Tab-separated table of C-alpha atoms and ligand atoms in Angstrom:
chain	number	residue	atom	x	y	z
A	182	MET	CA	0.000	0.000	0.000
A	183	LYS	CA	1.341	3.397	-0.966
A	184	ASP	CA	0.231	5.381	2.086
A	185	PRO	CA	-1.105	3.153	4.900
A	186	PHE	CA	-1.934	6.156	7.085
A	187	PHE	CA	-4.254	7.601	4.445
A	188	SER	CA	-6.024	4.292	3.735
A	189	GLU	CA	-6.436	3.341	7.387
A	190	THR	CA	-7.726	6.794	8.273
A	191	ILE	CA	-10.358	6.540	5.528
A	192	LEU	CA	-11.444	3.086	6.780
A	193	ASP	CA	-11.593	4.319	10.354
A	194	TRP	CA	-13.496	7.459	9.366
A	195	TYR	CA	-15.972	5.365	7.354
A	196	ALA	CA	-16.618	2.991	10.263
A	197	ARG	CA	-17.646	5.979	12.381
A	198	ASN	CA	-19.256	8.312	9.840
A	199	GLY	CA	-20.423	6.242	6.838
A	200	ARG	CA	-23.954	6.898	5.667
A	201	ASP	CA	-26.588	4.291	6.393
A	202	LEU	CA	-28.199	3.780	2.988
A	203	PRO	CA	-30.718	1.069	2.116
A	204	TRP	CA	-28.550	-0.513	-0.598
A	205	ARG	CA	-25.667	-0.789	1.846
A	206	ARG	CA	-27.651	-3.322	3.860
A	207	THR	CA	-27.413	-5.889	1.077
A	208	ARG	CA	-24.777	-7.678	-1.017
A	209	ASP	CA	-27.314	-8.316	-3.775
A	210	PRO	CA	-25.502	-7.158	-6.944
A	211	TYR	CA	-28.818	-6.295	-8.602
A	212	ALA	CA	-29.850	-3.916	-5.801
A	213	ILE	CA	-26.367	-2.364	-5.711
A	214	TRP	CA	-26.288	-1.988	-9.481
A	215	ILE	CA	-29.663	-0.172	-9.514
A	216	SER	CA	-28.436	2.203	-6.793
A	217	GLU	CA	-25.212	2.947	-8.656
A	218	ILE	CA	-27.008	3.770	-11.902
A	219	ILE	CA	-29.600	5.971	-10.177
A	220	LEU	CA	-26.884	7.829	-8.255
A	221	GLN	CA	-24.709	8.483	-11.306
A	222	GLN	CA	-26.316	11.867	-11.890
A	223	THR	CA	-28.636	12.176	-8.915
A	224	ARG	CA	-28.182	13.289	-5.334
A	225	ILE	CA	-28.692	10.656	-2.638
A	226	ALA	CA	-31.695	12.404	-1.054
A	227	GLN	CA	-33.624	12.288	-4.331
A	228	GLY	CA	-32.181	8.973	-5.523
A	229	THR	CA	-33.210	6.983	-2.445
A	230	ALA	CA	-36.938	7.396	-3.088
A	231	TYR	CA	-36.458	6.332	-6.726
A	232	TRP	CA	-34.398	3.304	-5.691
A	233	GLU	CA	-37.106	2.214	-3.256
A	234	ARG	CA	-39.843	2.596	-5.868
A	235	PHE	CA	-37.766	0.817	-8.472
A	236	MET	CA	-36.953	-2.088	-6.171
A	237	ALA	CA	-40.598	-2.403	-5.092
A	238	ARG	CA	-41.764	-2.632	-8.700
A	239	PHE	CA	-38.777	-4.598	-10.087
A	240	PRO	CA	-37.410	-6.595	-7.122
A	241	ASP	CA	-35.111	-8.752	-9.251
A	242	VAL	CA	-33.397	-8.779	-12.595
A	243	GLU	CA	-35.952	-11.106	-14.209
A	244	THR	CA	-38.847	-8.775	-13.401
A	245	LEU	CA	-36.955	-5.850	-14.886
A	246	ALA	CA	-35.931	-7.825	-17.966
A	247	GLU	CA	-39.551	-8.742	-18.677
A	248	ALA	CA	-40.923	-5.228	-18.093
A	249	ASP	CA	-42.215	-2.955	-20.805
A	250	GLU	CA	-39.721	-0.183	-21.650
A	251	ASP	CA	-42.414	2.473	-21.281
A	252	GLU	CA	-43.015	1.393	-17.714
A	253	VAL	CA	-39.297	1.493	-16.901
A	254	LEU	CA	-39.047	5.002	-18.340
A	255	ARG	CA	-42.157	6.105	-16.475
A	256	LEU	CA	-40.614	5.052	-13.169
A	257	TRP	CA	-37.524	7.020	-14.145
A	258	GLU	CA	-39.471	10.210	-14.805
A	259	GLY	CA	-37.850	13.219	-13.167
A	260	LEU	CA	-34.391	11.666	-12.852
A	261	GLY	CA	-33.246	12.802	-16.309
A	262	TYR	CA	-30.532	11.126	-18.397
A	263	TYR	CA	-33.033	8.583	-19.664
A	264	SER	CA	-30.413	6.612	-21.539
A	265	ARG	CA	-29.520	5.261	-18.069
A	266	ALA	CA	-32.971	3.683	-17.768
A	267	ARG	CA	-32.880	2.262	-21.275
A	268	ASN	CA	-29.419	0.807	-20.687
A	269	LEU	CA	-30.560	-0.628	-17.356
A	270	HIS	CA	-33.414	-2.380	-19.103
A	271	ALA	CA	-31.153	-3.710	-21.865
A	272	ALA	CA	-28.555	-4.900	-19.334
A	273	ALA	CA	-31.257	-6.682	-17.310
A	274	LYS	CA	-32.078	-8.660	-20.455
A	275	GLN	CA	-28.367	-9.481	-20.907
A	276	ILE	CA	-28.131	-10.749	-17.307
A	277	ALA	CA	-31.394	-12.713	-17.492
A	278	ALA	CA	-30.213	-14.364	-20.712
A	279	ALA	CA	-26.861	-15.272	-19.114
A	280	GLY	CA	-28.629	-16.746	-16.078
A	281	SER	CA	-26.753	-14.828	-13.358
A	282	PHE	CA	-25.126	-11.501	-12.551
A	283	PRO	CA	-21.494	-11.436	-13.796
A	284	ASP	CA	-18.978	-11.573	-10.932
A	285	THR	CA	-15.785	-10.396	-12.652
A	286	LEU	CA	-14.817	-6.814	-13.553
A	287	ASP	CA	-14.743	-7.605	-17.276
A	288	GLY	CA	-18.083	-9.380	-17.051
A	289	ILE	CA	-19.704	-6.465	-15.217
A	290	ARG	CA	-18.187	-3.945	-17.622
A	291	SER	CA	-19.635	-5.844	-20.579
A	292	LEU	CA	-23.162	-4.896	-19.454
A	293	ARG	CA	-24.896	-2.018	-21.242
A	294	GLY	CA	-24.389	1.365	-19.585
A	295	ILE	CA	-21.591	0.231	-17.260
A	296	GLY	CA	-18.219	1.941	-17.394
A	297	ASP	CA	-15.078	1.689	-15.287
A	298	TYR	CA	-16.508	3.470	-12.256
A	299	THR	CA	-19.729	1.454	-11.988
A	300	ALA	CA	-17.961	-1.850	-12.664
A	301	ALA	CA	-15.475	-1.133	-9.858
A	302	ALA	CA	-18.248	-0.051	-7.486
A	303	ILE	CA	-20.403	-3.151	-8.088
A	304	GLY	CA	-17.383	-5.475	-8.206
A	305	SER	CA	-15.972	-4.244	-4.913
A	306	ILE	CA	-19.219	-3.818	-2.987
A	307	ALA	CA	-21.140	-6.904	-4.158
A	308	PHE	CA	-18.272	-9.324	-4.850
A	309	GLY	CA	-15.401	-8.000	-2.753
A	310	LEU	CA	-13.116	-7.525	-5.790
A	311	ASP	CA	-10.033	-5.356	-5.251
A	312	ALA	CA	-11.077	-2.618	-7.666
A	313	ALA	CA	-10.700	1.109	-6.959
A	314	VAL	CA	-13.481	3.555	-7.843
A	315	LEU	CA	-12.849	6.996	-9.274
A	316	ASP	CA	-15.622	9.568	-9.070
A	317	GLY	CA	-15.727	13.309	-8.371
A	318	ASN	CA	-15.354	12.760	-4.644
A	319	VAL	CA	-12.312	10.530	-5.054
A	320	TYR	CA	-10.632	12.984	-7.446
A	321	ARG	CA	-11.194	15.809	-4.965
A	322	VAL	CA	-9.897	13.982	-1.894
A	323	LEU	CA	-6.811	12.592	-3.650
A	324	SER	CA	-6.037	15.845	-5.428
A	325	ARG	CA	-6.119	17.795	-2.166
A	326	TYR	CA	-4.463	15.285	0.125
A	327	PHE	CA	-1.611	14.505	-2.295
A	328	GLY	CA	-1.466	18.037	-3.777
A	329	ILE	CA	-2.023	16.940	-7.379
A	330	ALA	CA	-2.800	19.803	-9.796
A	331	THR	CA	-3.344	17.786	-12.996
A	332	PRO	CA	-6.635	19.110	-14.465
A	333	VAL	CA	-9.440	16.653	-13.676
A	334	GLY	CA	-11.229	15.504	-16.820
A	335	SER	CA	-8.036	15.051	-18.825
A	336	THR	CA	-6.792	11.642	-19.950
A	337	ALA	CA	-3.580	12.202	-18.009
A	338	ALA	CA	-5.570	12.784	-14.818
A	339	LYS	CA	-7.611	9.648	-15.288
A	340	LYS	CA	-4.469	7.529	-15.510
A	341	GLU	CA	-2.668	9.318	-12.677
A	342	PHE	CA	-5.599	9.207	-10.248
A	343	SER	CA	-6.679	5.656	-11.040
A	344	ASP	CA	-3.103	4.396	-10.549
A	345	LEU	CA	-2.949	6.215	-7.218
A	346	ALA	CA	-6.369	4.960	-6.071
A	347	ARG	CA	-5.344	1.407	-6.938
A	348	GLU	CA	-2.117	1.738	-4.939
A	349	LEU	CA	-4.014	3.035	-1.926
A	350	LEU	CA	-6.582	0.239	-1.904
A	351	PRO	CA	-6.205	-1.980	1.171
A	352	PRO	CA	-6.426	-5.577	-0.146
A	353	GLY	CA	-9.665	-7.315	0.811
A	354	LYS	CA	-11.252	-4.084	2.038
A	355	ALA	CA	-12.157	-2.463	-1.259
A	356	ALA	CA	-15.875	-2.171	-0.464
A	357	ASP	CA	-15.334	-0.143	2.709
A	358	PHE	CA	-12.435	1.845	1.296
A	359	ASN	CA	-14.318	2.837	-1.864
A	360	GLN	CA	-17.483	3.776	-0.034
A	361	GLY	CA	-15.403	5.447	2.656
A	362	ILE	CA	-13.457	7.729	0.349
A	363	MET	CA	-16.623	8.695	-1.534
A	364	ASP	CA	-18.479	9.491	1.700
A	365	PHE	CA	-15.425	11.325	3.006
A	366	GLY	CA	-15.492	13.522	-0.110
A	367	ALA	CA	-19.225	14.110	0.190
A	368	ILE	CA	-19.260	14.883	3.921
A	369	GLN	CA	-15.802	16.005	5.101
A	370	CYS	CA	-13.741	17.104	2.114
A	371	THR	CA	-16.604	18.905	0.383
A	372	PRO	CA	-16.199	20.931	-2.835
A	373	VAL	CA	-16.739	24.261	-1.065
A	374	SER	CA	-15.559	24.880	2.525
A	375	PRO	CA	-14.126	21.448	3.402
A	376	ALA	CA	-14.185	20.704	7.133
A	377	CYS	CA	-10.380	20.770	7.520
A	378	GLY	CA	-10.650	21.842	11.150
A	379	THR	CA	-12.060	18.447	12.149
A	380	CYS	CA	-10.316	16.375	9.478
A	381	PRO	CA	-8.222	13.406	10.647
A	382	LEU	CA	-6.027	13.821	7.540
A	383	SER	CA	-5.235	17.511	7.982
A	384	GLY	CA	-1.794	16.871	9.565
A	385	SER	CA	-0.447	15.506	6.288
A	386	CYS	CA	-2.841	17.032	3.730
A	387	ARG	CA	-0.802	18.972	1.103
A	388	ALA	CA	-3.668	21.285	0.146
A	389	PHE	CA	-4.416	22.178	3.759
A	390	LYS	CA	-0.775	22.766	4.636
A	391	THR	CA	-0.208	25.004	1.598
A	392	ASP	CA	-3.598	26.750	1.739
A	393	ARG	CA	-4.736	25.383	-1.627
A	394	THR	CA	-8.060	23.733	-0.718
A	395	GLY	CA	-9.867	26.385	-2.777
A	396	ILE	CA	-7.672	25.716	-5.823
A	397	LEU	CA	-7.539	21.914	-5.851
A	398	PRO	CA	-8.772	19.973	-7.661
A	399	VAL	CA	-8.025	21.900	-10.863
A	400	LYS	CA	-10.890	21.659	-13.340
A	401	ARG	CA	-10.770	21.775	-17.099
A	402	GLU	CA	-12.728	24.686	-18.541
A	403	ALA	CA	-16.317	23.685	-19.123
A	404	LYS	CA	-17.797	23.999	-22.578
A	405	ALA	CA	-20.431	26.720	-22.865
A	406	ALA	CA	-23.950	25.315	-22.942
A	407	SER	CA	-25.617	25.572	-26.328
A	408	VAL	CA	-29.165	26.901	-26.656
A	409	ARG	CA	-32.067	25.216	-28.479
A	410	HIS	CA	-35.407	26.851	-29.168
A	411	PHE	CA	-38.472	24.630	-28.816
A	412	SER	CA	-42.147	25.352	-29.427
A	413	TYR	CA	-44.513	22.766	-27.979
A	414	VAL	CA	-48.166	22.724	-29.012
A	415	TYR	CA	-50.640	20.778	-26.909
A	416	LEU	CA	-53.230	20.020	-29.575
A	417	ARG	CA	-56.539	18.746	-28.261
A	418	SER	CA	-59.373	17.209	-30.238
A	419	GLY	CA	-62.348	15.262	-28.875
A	420	GLY	CA	-60.628	14.172	-25.636
A	421	MET	CA	-57.472	13.200	-27.475
A	422	THR	CA	-54.122	14.904	-27.954
A	423	ALA	CA	-51.228	14.571	-30.391
A	424	PHE	CA	-48.094	12.967	-28.937
A	425	ARG	CA	-45.100	11.072	-30.238
A	426	LYS	CA	-42.383	8.875	-28.870
A	427	ARG	CA	-39.069	10.682	-29.334
A	428	PRO	CA	-36.846	8.987	-31.893
A	429	ALA	CA	-33.224	7.881	-31.507
A	430	GLY	CA	-30.324	10.234	-32.110
A	431	ASP	CA	-31.300	13.095	-29.804
A	432	ILE	CA	-32.075	13.801	-26.152
A	433	TRP	CA	-34.927	11.911	-24.430
A	434	GLN	CA	-35.061	8.952	-26.780
A	435	GLY	CA	-38.157	6.829	-26.118
A	436	LEU	CA	-39.977	9.455	-24.040
A	437	TRP	CA	-43.249	11.038	-25.132
A	438	GLU	CA	-43.999	14.644	-26.019
A	439	PRO	CA	-46.644	16.870	-27.644
A	440	LEU	CA	-46.177	18.451	-31.073
A	441	LEU	CA	-42.683	19.913	-31.183
A	442	PHE	CA	-41.396	22.527	-33.589
A	443	GLU	CA	-37.796	23.657	-33.330
A	444	SER	CA	-36.174	26.665	-34.929
A	445	PRO	CA	-32.612	28.010	-34.766
A	446	ASP	CA	-33.540	31.298	-33.046
A	447	GLY	CA	-37.077	30.757	-31.742
A	448	THR	CA	-38.841	32.750	-34.442
A	449	GLY	CA	-41.223	31.433	-37.090
A	450	ALA	CA	-41.303	27.974	-35.576
A	451	LEU	CA	-45.030	27.243	-35.928
A	452	PRO	CA	-46.171	25.923	-39.313
A	453	GLU	CA	-49.124	27.383	-41.174
A	454	TRP	CA	-51.516	24.523	-40.338
A	455	ILE	CA	-51.026	25.162	-36.609
A	456	LEU	CA	-51.456	28.943	-37.008
A	457	THR	CA	-54.871	28.397	-38.658
A	458	LEU	CA	-55.987	26.754	-35.381
A	459	SER	CA	-55.307	30.030	-33.465
A	460	PRO	CA	-53.006	28.549	-30.827
A	461	VAL	CA	-52.958	30.277	-27.421
A	462	LEU	CA	-49.505	31.089	-26.026
A	463	LEU	CA	-49.376	29.817	-22.414
A	464	ARG	CA	-45.710	30.419	-21.655
A	465	GLU	CA	-42.977	32.186	-23.604
A	466	GLY	CA	-39.263	31.422	-23.477
A	467	PHE	CA	-39.505	28.938	-20.577
A	468	ARG	CA	-35.920	28.116	-19.606
A	469	HIS	CA	-34.993	24.502	-18.903
A	470	GLN	CA	-31.400	23.597	-18.166
A	471	LEU	CA	-29.795	20.315	-19.210
A	472	THR	CA	-26.131	19.561	-18.598
A	473	HIS	CA	-24.789	20.774	-21.925
A	474	ARG	CA	-27.829	22.586	-23.266
A	475	THR	CA	-30.302	25.273	-22.407
A	476	LEU	CA	-33.786	24.766	-23.815
A	477	LEU	CA	-35.920	27.868	-24.357
A	478	THR	CA	-39.482	26.806	-24.917
A	479	ASP	CA	-42.692	28.498	-26.007
A	480	PHE	CA	-45.734	26.525	-24.983
A	481	TYR	CA	-49.081	26.693	-26.786
A	482	ARG	CA	-52.489	25.119	-26.472
A	483	ALA	CA	-54.770	24.628	-29.463
A	484	GLU	CA	-58.132	22.978	-29.956
A	485	THR	CA	-59.875	21.673	-33.034
A	486	GLU	CA	-63.017	19.682	-33.748
A	487	GLU	CA	-61.714	17.949	-36.820
A	488	LYS	CA	-58.557	16.026	-36.359
A	489	PRO	CA	-55.911	17.262	-38.796
A	490	GLU	CA	-53.388	14.914	-40.296
A	491	LEU	CA	-50.385	14.802	-37.959
A	492	PRO	CA	-46.717	15.034	-38.911
A	493	GLU	CA	-44.870	11.745	-39.194
A	494	GLY	CA	-44.313	9.941	-35.899
A	495	TYR	CA	-47.201	11.571	-34.008
A	496	ARG	CA	-50.445	9.914	-33.071
A	497	TRP	CA	-53.613	10.667	-31.147
A	498	ILE	CA	-53.748	9.384	-27.610
A	499	LYS	CA	-56.515	9.714	-25.053
A	500	GLU	CA	-55.863	12.560	-22.612
A	501	GLN	CA	-56.970	10.346	-19.740
A	502	ASP	CA	-54.160	7.907	-20.653
A	503	LEU	CA	-51.383	10.527	-20.572
A	504	ASP	CA	-50.127	9.340	-17.177
A	505	ARG	CA	-49.204	6.009	-18.717
A	506	PHE	CA	-46.547	7.546	-20.977
A	507	GLY	CA	-43.021	8.383	-19.778
A	508	LYS	CA	-42.297	12.058	-20.383
A	509	PRO	CA	-39.269	14.316	-19.944
A	510	ARG	CA	-39.418	16.708	-17.002
A	511	LEU	CA	-39.880	19.687	-19.323
A	512	VAL	CA	-43.072	18.176	-20.751
A	513	GLU	CA	-44.334	17.414	-17.236
A	514	ILE	CA	-43.827	21.069	-16.335
A	515	LEU	CA	-45.725	22.175	-19.426
A	516	LEU	CA	-48.624	19.876	-18.582
A	517	GLU	CA	-48.708	21.382	-15.093
A	518	ILE	CA	-48.907	24.841	-16.655
A	519	LEU	CA	-51.773	23.579	-18.800
A	520	GLU	CA	-53.601	22.261	-15.766
A	521	GLY	CA	-53.072	25.572	-13.981
A	522	LYS	CA	-50.932	24.002	-11.226
A	523	ASP	CA	-48.035	26.311	-11.988
B	955	LIG	S1	-7.579	18.620	5.451
B	955	LIG	FE1	-9.259	19.541	4.348
B	955	LIG	S2	-8.634	19.431	2.203
B	955	LIG	FE2	-7.338	18.015	3.327
B	955	LIG	S3	-8.399	16.052	3.169
B	955	LIG	FE3	-9.067	17.013	5.075
B	955	LIG	S4	-10.930	18.086	4.530
B	955	LIG	FE4	-9.854	17.613	2.632
């Protein structure tokens, strides 16, 4: 081990301060896998309720494998990054076909939607494999404690930090060490105002000793978010409304939405056939932030007695059945505006 003091302090800290989370009370790889995927882009407070709902509805991999994709996506509503749910569903089918959950790092990594981090997390926690995890918390703790200024997000950093994490891993204790260092980063060595005053590592922490906790870890410059201009039209006719399942190749694949018209700058988006229905503007320029994009959306309602022919991909669905379709959060918000809840 490269630095026994560091590793033992993390283990000791974890034994006293680790968070009691429902998926930590099991070694079931399925339950751990679901928690890891949910928590990839979601905070624990929000993710826990989703994990509990997911496990109640799909208690094992077979149930998930046999489920309808729409139902999986519906349960995912509000979490965002829907490709996670689709990959989860596809991977459940892979596991069900193989007959059991893979128990090697390569086997776990061969599942859809699983990269190095998730494979190491599941491998160490469920199977006790000596694999080191690397997430934002781990980067932060290692960068500060060892005083490493390599910009996080670069290929060089990935190699440097994963080598270091591997060297620090106490053999046979990967589960506690991995969860410990991640909790330590989330609770003690936080991004802003780390609790150095009560930190058991402060005596040998390079960032603390050189007053660089506000500088480390160094981040690569983020790309500016691009802007897209959407116009949604909720078209109603005889208790039905026009919706489509979003196609592949763009955000929100497989989720449902009302008539969408997109334009480069937000002007002239609505086609003539919609304008003849005198659409009512309910909300203008509604801002919705995704990780790499800002969506600015105008939202309209229109009503017609005769059902017009719909653009390709759209179909009429009963308004009373809308709850059965998985929708992106933006569409949920628009429906709330329509119902006057906003
Ligand atoms: S002393 Fe501060 S910066 Fe260093 S590991 Fe502890 S909390 Fe993090």
